[in-house]
PDB file of C-alpha atoms in Angstrom:
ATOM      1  CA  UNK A   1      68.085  57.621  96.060  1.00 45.00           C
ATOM      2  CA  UNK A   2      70.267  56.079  93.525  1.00 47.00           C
ATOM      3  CA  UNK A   3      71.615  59.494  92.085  1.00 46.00           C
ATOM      4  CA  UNK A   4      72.182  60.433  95.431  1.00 47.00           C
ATOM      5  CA  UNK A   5      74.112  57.273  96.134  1.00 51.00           C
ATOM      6  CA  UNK A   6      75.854  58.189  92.785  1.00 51.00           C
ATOM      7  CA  UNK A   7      77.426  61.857  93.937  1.00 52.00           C
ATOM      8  CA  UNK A   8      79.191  62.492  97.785  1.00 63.00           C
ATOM      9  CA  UNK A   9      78.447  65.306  99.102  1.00 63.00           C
ATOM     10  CA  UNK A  10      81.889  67.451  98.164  1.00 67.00           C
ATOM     11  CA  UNK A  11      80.936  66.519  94.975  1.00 65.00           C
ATOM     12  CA  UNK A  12      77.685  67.595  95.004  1.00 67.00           C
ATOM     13  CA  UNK A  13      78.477  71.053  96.768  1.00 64.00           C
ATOM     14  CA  UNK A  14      80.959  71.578  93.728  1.00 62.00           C
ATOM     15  CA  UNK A  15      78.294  71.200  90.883  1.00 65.00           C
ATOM     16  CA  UNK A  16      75.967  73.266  93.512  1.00 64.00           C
ATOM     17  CA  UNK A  17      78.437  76.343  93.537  1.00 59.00           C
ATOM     18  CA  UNK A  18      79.665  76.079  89.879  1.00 58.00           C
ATOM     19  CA  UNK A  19      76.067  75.975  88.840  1.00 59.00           C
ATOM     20  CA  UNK A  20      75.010  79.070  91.086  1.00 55.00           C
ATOM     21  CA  UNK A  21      78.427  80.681  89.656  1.00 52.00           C
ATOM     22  CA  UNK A  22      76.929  80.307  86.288  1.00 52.00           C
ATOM     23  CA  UNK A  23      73.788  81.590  86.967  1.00 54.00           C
ATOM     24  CA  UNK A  24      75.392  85.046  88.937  1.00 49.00           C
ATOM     25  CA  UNK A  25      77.429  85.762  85.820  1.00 49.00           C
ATOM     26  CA  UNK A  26      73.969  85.467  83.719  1.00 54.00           C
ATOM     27  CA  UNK A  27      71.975  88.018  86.282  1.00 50.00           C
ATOM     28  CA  UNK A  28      75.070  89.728  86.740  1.00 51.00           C
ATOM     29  CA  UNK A  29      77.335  89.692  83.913  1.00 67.00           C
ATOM     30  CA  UNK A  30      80.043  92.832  85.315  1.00 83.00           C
ATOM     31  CA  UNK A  31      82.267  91.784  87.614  1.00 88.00           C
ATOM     32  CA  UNK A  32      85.550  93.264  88.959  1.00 94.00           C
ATOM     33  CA  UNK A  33      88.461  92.088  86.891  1.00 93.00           C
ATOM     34  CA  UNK A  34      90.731  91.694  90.001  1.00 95.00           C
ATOM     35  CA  UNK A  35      88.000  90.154  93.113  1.00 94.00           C
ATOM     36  CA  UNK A  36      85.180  89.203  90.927  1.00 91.00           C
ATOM     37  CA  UNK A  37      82.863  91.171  92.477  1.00 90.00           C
ATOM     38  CA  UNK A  38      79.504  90.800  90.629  1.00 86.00           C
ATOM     39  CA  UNK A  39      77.345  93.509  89.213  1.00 84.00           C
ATOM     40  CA  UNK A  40      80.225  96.115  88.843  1.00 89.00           C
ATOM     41  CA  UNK A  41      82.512  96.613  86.218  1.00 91.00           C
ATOM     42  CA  UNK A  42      85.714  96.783  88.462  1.00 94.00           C
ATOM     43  CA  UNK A  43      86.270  97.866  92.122  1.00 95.00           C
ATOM     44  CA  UNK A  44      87.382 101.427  92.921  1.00 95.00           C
ATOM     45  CA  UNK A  45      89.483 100.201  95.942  1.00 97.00           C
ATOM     46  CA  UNK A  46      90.670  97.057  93.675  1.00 97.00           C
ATOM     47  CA  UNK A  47      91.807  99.742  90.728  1.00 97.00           C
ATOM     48  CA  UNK A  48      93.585 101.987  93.005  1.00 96.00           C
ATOM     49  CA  UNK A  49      95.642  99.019  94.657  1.00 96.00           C
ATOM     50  CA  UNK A  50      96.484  97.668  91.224  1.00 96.00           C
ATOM     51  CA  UNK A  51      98.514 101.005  91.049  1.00 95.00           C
ATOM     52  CA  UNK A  52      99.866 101.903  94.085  1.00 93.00           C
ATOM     53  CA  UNK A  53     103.273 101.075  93.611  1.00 85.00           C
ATOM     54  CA  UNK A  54     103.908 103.482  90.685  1.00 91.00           C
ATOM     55  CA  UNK A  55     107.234 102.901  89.109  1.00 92.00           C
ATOM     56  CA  UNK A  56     110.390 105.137  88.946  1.00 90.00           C
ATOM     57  CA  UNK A  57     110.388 106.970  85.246  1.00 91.00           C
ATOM     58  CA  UNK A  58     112.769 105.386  82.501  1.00 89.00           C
ATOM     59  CA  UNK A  59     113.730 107.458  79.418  1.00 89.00           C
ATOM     60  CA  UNK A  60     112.189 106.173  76.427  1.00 88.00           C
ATOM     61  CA  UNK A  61     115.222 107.138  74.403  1.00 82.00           C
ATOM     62  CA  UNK A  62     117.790 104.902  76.265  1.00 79.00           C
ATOM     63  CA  UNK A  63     115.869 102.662  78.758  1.00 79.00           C
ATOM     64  CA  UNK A  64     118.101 104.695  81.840  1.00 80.00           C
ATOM     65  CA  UNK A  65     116.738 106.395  85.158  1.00 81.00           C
ATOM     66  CA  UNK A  66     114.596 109.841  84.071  1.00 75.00           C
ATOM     67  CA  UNK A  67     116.336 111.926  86.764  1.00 65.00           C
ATOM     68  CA  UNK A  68     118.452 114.359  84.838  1.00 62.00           C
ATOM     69  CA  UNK A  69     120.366 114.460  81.491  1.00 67.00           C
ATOM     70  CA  UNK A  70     120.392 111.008  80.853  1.00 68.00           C
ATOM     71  CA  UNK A  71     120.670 111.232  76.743  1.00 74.00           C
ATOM     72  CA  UNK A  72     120.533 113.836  74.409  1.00 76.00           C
ATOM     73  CA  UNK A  73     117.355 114.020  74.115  1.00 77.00           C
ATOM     74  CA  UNK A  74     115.271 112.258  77.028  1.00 85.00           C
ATOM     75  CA  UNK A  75     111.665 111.434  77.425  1.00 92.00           C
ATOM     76  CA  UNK A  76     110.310 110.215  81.083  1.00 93.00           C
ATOM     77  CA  UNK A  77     108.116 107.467  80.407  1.00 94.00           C
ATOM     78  CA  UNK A  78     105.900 107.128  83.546  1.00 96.00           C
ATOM     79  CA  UNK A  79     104.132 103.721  84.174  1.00 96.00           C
ATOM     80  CA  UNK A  80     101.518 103.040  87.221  1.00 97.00           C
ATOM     81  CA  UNK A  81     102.615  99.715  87.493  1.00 96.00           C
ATOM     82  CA  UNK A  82     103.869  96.760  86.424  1.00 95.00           C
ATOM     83  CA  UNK A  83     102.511  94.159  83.486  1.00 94.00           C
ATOM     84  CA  UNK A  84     101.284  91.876  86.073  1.00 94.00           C
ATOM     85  CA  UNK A  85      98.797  90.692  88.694  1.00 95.00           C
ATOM     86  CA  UNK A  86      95.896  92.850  88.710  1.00 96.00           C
ATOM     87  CA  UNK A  87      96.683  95.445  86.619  1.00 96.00           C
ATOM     88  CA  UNK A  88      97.397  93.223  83.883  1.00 96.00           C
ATOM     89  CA  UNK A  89      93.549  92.015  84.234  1.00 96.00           C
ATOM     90  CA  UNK A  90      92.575  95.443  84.083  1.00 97.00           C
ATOM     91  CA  UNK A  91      94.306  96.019  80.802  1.00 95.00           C
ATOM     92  CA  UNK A  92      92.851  92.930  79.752  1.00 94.00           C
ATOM     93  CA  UNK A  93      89.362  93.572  80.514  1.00 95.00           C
ATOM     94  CA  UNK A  94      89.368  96.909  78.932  1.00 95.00           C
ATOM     95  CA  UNK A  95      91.058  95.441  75.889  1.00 91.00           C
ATOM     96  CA  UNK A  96      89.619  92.084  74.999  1.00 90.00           C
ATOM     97  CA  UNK A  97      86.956  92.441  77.930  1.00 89.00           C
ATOM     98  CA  UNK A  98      84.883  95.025  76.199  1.00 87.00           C
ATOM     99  CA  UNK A  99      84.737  96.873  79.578  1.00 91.00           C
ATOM    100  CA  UNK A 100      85.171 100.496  77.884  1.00 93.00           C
ATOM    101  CA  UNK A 101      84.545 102.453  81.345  1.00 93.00           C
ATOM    102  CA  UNK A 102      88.011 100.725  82.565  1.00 96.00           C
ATOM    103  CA  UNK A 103      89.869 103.693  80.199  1.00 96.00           C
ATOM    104  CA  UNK A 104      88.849 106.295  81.972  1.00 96.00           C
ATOM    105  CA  UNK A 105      88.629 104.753  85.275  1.00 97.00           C
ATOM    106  CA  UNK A 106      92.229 103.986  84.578  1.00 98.00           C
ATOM    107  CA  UNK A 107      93.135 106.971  83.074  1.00 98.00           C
ATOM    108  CA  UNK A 108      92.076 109.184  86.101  1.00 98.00           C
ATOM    109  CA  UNK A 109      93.957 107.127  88.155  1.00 98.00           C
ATOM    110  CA  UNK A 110      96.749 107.780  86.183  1.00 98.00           C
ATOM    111  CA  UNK A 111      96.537 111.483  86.256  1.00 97.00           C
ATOM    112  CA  UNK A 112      95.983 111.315  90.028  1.00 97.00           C
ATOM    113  CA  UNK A 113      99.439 109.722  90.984  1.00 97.00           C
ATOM    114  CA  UNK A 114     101.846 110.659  87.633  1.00 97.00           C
ATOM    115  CA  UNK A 115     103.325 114.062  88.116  1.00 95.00           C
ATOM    116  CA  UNK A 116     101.728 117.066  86.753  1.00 95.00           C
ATOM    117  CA  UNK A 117     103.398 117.536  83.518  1.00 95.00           C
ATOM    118  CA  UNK A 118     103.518 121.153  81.373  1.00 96.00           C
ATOM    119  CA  UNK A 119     101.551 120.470  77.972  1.00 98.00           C
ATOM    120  CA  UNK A 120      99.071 121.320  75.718  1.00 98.00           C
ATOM    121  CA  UNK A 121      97.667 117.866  74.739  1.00 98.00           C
ATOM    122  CA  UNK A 122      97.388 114.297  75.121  1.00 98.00           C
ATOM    123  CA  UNK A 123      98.256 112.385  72.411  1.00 98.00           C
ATOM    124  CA  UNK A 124      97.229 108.547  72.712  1.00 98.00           C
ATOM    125  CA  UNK A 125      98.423 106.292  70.950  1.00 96.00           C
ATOM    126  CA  UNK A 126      95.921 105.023  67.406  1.00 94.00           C
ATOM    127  CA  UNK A 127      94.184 101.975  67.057  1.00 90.00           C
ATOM    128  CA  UNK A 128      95.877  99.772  64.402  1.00 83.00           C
ATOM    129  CA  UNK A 129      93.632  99.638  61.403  1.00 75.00           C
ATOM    130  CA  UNK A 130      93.961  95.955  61.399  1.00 76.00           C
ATOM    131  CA  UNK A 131      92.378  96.155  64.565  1.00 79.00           C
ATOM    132  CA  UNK A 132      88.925  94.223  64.947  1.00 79.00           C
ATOM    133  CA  UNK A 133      88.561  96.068  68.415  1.00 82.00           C
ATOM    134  CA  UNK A 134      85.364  98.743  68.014  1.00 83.00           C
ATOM    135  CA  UNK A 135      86.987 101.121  70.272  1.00 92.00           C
ATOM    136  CA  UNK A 136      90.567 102.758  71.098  1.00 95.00           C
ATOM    137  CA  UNK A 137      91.480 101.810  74.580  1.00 96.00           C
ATOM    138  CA  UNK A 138      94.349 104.393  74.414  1.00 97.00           C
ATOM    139  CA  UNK A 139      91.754 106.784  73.743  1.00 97.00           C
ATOM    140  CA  UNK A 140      89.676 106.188  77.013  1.00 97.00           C
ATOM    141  CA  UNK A 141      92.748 106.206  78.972  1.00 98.00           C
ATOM    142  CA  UNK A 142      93.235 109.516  77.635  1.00 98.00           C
ATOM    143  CA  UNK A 143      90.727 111.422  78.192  1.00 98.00           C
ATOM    144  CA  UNK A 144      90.324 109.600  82.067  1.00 98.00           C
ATOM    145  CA  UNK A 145      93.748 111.659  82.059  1.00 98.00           C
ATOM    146  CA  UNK A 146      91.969 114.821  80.549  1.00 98.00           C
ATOM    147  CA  UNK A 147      88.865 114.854  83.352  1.00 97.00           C
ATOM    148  CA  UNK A 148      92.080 115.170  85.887  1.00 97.00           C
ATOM    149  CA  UNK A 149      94.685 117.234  84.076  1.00 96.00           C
ATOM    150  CA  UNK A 150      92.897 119.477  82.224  1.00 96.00           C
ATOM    151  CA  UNK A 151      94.928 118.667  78.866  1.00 97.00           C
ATOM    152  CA  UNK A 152      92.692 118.431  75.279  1.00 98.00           C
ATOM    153  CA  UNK A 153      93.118 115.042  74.240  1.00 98.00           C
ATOM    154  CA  UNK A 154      94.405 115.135  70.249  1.00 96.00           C
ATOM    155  CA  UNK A 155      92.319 112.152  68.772  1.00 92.00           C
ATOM    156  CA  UNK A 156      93.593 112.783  65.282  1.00 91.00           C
ATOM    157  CA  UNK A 157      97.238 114.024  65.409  1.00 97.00           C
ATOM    158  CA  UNK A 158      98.777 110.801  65.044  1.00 97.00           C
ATOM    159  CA  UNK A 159      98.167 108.076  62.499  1.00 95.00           C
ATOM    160  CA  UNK A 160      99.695 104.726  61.196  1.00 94.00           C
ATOM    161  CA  UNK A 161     100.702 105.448  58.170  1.00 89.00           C
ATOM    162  CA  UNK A 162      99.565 101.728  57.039  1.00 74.00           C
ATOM    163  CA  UNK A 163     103.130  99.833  56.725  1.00 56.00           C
ATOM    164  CA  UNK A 164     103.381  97.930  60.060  1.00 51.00           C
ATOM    165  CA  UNK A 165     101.682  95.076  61.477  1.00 53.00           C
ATOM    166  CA  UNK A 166      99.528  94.763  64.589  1.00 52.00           C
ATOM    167  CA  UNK A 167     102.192  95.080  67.381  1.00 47.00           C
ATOM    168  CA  UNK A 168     100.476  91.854  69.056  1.00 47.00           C
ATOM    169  CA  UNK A 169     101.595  90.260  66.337  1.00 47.00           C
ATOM    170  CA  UNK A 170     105.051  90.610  67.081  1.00 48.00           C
ATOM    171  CA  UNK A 171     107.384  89.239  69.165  1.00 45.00           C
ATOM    172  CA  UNK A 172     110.213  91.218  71.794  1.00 44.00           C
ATOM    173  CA  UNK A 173     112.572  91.521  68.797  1.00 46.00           C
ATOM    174  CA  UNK A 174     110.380  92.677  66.663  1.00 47.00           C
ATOM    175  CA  UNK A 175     108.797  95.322  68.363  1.00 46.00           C
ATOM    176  CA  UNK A 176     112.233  96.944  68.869  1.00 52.00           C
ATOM    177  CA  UNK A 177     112.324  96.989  65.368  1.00 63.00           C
ATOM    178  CA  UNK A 178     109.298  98.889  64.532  1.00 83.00           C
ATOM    179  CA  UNK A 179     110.412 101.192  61.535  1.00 89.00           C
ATOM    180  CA  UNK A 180     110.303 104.801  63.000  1.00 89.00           C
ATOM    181  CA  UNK A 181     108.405 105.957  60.034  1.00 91.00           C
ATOM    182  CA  UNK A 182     105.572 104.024  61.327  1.00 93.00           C
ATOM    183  CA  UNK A 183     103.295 106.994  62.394  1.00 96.00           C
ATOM    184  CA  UNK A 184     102.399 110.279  60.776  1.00 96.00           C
ATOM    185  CA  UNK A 185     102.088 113.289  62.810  1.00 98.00           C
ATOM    186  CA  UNK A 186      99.229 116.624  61.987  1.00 97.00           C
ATOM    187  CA  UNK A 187     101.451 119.750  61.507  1.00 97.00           C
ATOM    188  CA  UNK A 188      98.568 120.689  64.389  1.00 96.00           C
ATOM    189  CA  UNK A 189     100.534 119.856  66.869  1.00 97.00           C
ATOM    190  CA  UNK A 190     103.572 122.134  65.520  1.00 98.00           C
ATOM    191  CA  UNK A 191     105.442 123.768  68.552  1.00 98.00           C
ATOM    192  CA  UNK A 192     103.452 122.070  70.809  1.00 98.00           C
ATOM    193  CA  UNK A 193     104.600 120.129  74.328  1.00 98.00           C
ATOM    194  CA  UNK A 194     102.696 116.860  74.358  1.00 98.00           C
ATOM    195  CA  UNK A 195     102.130 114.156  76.511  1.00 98.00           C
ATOM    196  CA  UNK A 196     102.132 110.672  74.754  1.00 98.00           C
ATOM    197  CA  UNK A 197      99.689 107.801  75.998  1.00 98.00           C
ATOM    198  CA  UNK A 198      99.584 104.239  75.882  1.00 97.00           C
ATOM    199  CA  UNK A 199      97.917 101.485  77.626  1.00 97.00           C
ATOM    200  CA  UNK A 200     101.092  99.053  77.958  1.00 95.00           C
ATOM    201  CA  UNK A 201     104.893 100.156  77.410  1.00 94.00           C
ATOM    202  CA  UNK A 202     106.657  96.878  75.917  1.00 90.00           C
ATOM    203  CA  UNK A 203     109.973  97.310  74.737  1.00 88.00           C
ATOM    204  CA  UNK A 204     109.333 101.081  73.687  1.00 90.00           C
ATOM    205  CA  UNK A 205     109.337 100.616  70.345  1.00 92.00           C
ATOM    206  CA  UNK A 206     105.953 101.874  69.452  1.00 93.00           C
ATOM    207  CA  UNK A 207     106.176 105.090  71.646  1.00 94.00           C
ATOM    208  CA  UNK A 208     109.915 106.011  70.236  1.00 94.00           C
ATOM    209  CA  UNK A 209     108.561 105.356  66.324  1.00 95.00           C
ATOM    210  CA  UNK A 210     105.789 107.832  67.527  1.00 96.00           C
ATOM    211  CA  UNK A 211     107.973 110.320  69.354  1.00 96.00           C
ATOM    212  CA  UNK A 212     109.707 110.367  65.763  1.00 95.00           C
ATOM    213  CA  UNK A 213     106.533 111.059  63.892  1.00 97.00           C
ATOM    214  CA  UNK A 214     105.772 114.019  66.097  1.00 97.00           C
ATOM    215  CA  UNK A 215     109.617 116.112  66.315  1.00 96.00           C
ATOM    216  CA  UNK A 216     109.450 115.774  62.109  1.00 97.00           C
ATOM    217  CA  UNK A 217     106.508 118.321  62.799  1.00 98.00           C
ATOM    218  CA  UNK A 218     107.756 120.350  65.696  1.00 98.00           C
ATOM    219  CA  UNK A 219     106.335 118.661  68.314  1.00 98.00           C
ATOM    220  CA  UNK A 220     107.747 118.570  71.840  1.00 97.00           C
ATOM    221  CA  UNK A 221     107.130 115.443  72.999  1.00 97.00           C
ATOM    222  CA  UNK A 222     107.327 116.386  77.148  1.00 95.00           C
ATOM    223  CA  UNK A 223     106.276 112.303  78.594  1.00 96.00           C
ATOM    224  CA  UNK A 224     104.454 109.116  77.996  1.00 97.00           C
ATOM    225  CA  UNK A 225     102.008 108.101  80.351  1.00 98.00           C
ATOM    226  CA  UNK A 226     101.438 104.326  80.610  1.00 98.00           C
ATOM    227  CA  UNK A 227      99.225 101.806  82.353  1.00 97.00           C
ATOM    228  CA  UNK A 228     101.814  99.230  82.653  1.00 96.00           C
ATOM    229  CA  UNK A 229     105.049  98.492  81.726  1.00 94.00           C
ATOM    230  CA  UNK A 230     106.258  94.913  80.873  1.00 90.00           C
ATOM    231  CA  UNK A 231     109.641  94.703  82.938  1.00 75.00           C
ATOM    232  CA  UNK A 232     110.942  91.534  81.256  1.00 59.00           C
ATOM    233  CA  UNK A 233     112.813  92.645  78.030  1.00 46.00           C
ATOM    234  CA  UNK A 234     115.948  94.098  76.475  1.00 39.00           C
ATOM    235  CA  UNK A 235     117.070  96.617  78.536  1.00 42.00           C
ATOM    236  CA  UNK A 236     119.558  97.193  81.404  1.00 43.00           C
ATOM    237  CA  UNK A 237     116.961  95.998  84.411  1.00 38.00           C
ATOM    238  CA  UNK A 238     119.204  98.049  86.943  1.00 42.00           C
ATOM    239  CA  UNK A 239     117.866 101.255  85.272  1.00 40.00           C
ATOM    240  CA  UNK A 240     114.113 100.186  87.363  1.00 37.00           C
ATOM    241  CA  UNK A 241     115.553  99.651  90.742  1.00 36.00           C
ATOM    242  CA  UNK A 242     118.312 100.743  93.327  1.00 36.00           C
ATOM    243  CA  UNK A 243     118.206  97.494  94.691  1.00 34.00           C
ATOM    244  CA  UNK A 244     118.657  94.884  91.861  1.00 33.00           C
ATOM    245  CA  UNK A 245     117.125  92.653  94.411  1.00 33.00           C
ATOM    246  CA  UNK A 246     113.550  93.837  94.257  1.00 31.00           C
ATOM    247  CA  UNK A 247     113.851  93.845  89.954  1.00 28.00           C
ATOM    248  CA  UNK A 248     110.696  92.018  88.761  1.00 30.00           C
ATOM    249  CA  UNK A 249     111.074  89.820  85.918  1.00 25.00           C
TER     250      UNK A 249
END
């Protein structure tokens, strides 16, 4: 009687659910990184909403609208959405979540909705070998890509070449400044059209150091495919949108 006198009832329902909440997550640990739907690693229907609203390509090279001869020498970077609301916690759960059948989830997505692109391999993007993660996300996403596309997925044609940090170590400025000699290329790939992949496209500094690394070995770099794609950084934001009302920051 007295520790019932001690809680109200709200208070007591609280404890009640937060408790219970504790317990599902023991019994069930999985659960959908967008609804929280226990005893699955993520929701089809919750995945494919996350990326419905794919955005327009931008050319790595100069940050401008893909549709034509924007530079000399242009490379459509497609993303399936932007750095935010659920498809950021999809990133995240694959990446720090440990949730490993996210990549290809996510990477079949992405080769359902990107256009069908003329290559002869995916190329994703190598783990950092600072990297404590156990697994290349970029990887995953790949060859999700590869069960859709058809495309060999080249694990080992691009490298570090061990003289740059961690990119989440860096900030905007930084990143831009990521020395293009950053990556080495396999002469494999010689006179081959590739497709580059990534899990996030940040200020594009990562993916143009790469698209280096390749062209010194005759590679035709054709795309980069792309989870997400951070849309607050240096770049002209009316290169996204038509309507520089609907620009997400």
């Amino acid at each position: 009687m007295i520790w019932a006198r001690a809680y109200s009832l709200p208070v007591l329902f609280v404890v009640l659910t937060d408790f219970l909440r504790y317990i599902s997550h023991i019994v069930f640990p999985e659960h959908c990184p967008a609804c929280g739907r226990l005893a699955v690693p993520f929701c089809e229907e919750c995945l494919c909403n996350a990326s419905r609203d794919i955005l327009p390509p931008v050319c790595i090279n100069c940050g401008g609208k893909c549709y034509g001869s924007c530079c000399d020498a242009p490379v459509p970077c497609y993303a399936a959405a932007p750095h935010d609301g659920d498809a950021r916690l999809f990133v995240l759960a694959l990446k720090y979540g440990n949730v490993k059948s996210l990549g290809s989830a996510m990477g079949r997505r992405m080769g359902e909705i990107f256009p069908k692109v003329c290559a002869d391999f995916l190329v994703p993007l190598p783990l950092h070998k600072d990297s404590k993660r156990a697994f290349n996300q970029t990887e995953l996403i790949a060859e999700g890509i590869s069960d859709v596309c058809g495309l060999p997925v080249g694990k080992s044609f691009l490298v570090w070449n061990g003289i740059s940090e961690r990119q989440t170590a860096k900030c905007g400025m930084e990143r831009m400044a990521l020395p293009l000699d950053s990556f080495v290329a396999s002469p494999k790939i010689s006179g081959k059209k590739v497709i580059l992949v990534d899990d996030v496209f940040t200020t594009g500094g990562t993916a143009r150091a790469a698209i280096y690394a390749m062209r010194k070995v005759g590679a035709d770099v054709c795309a980069v495919f792309v989870w997400t794609k951070r849309m607050k950084q240096i770049e002209n934001p009316a290169a996204w949108y038509d309507d520089e009302d609907e620009i997400l920051l």
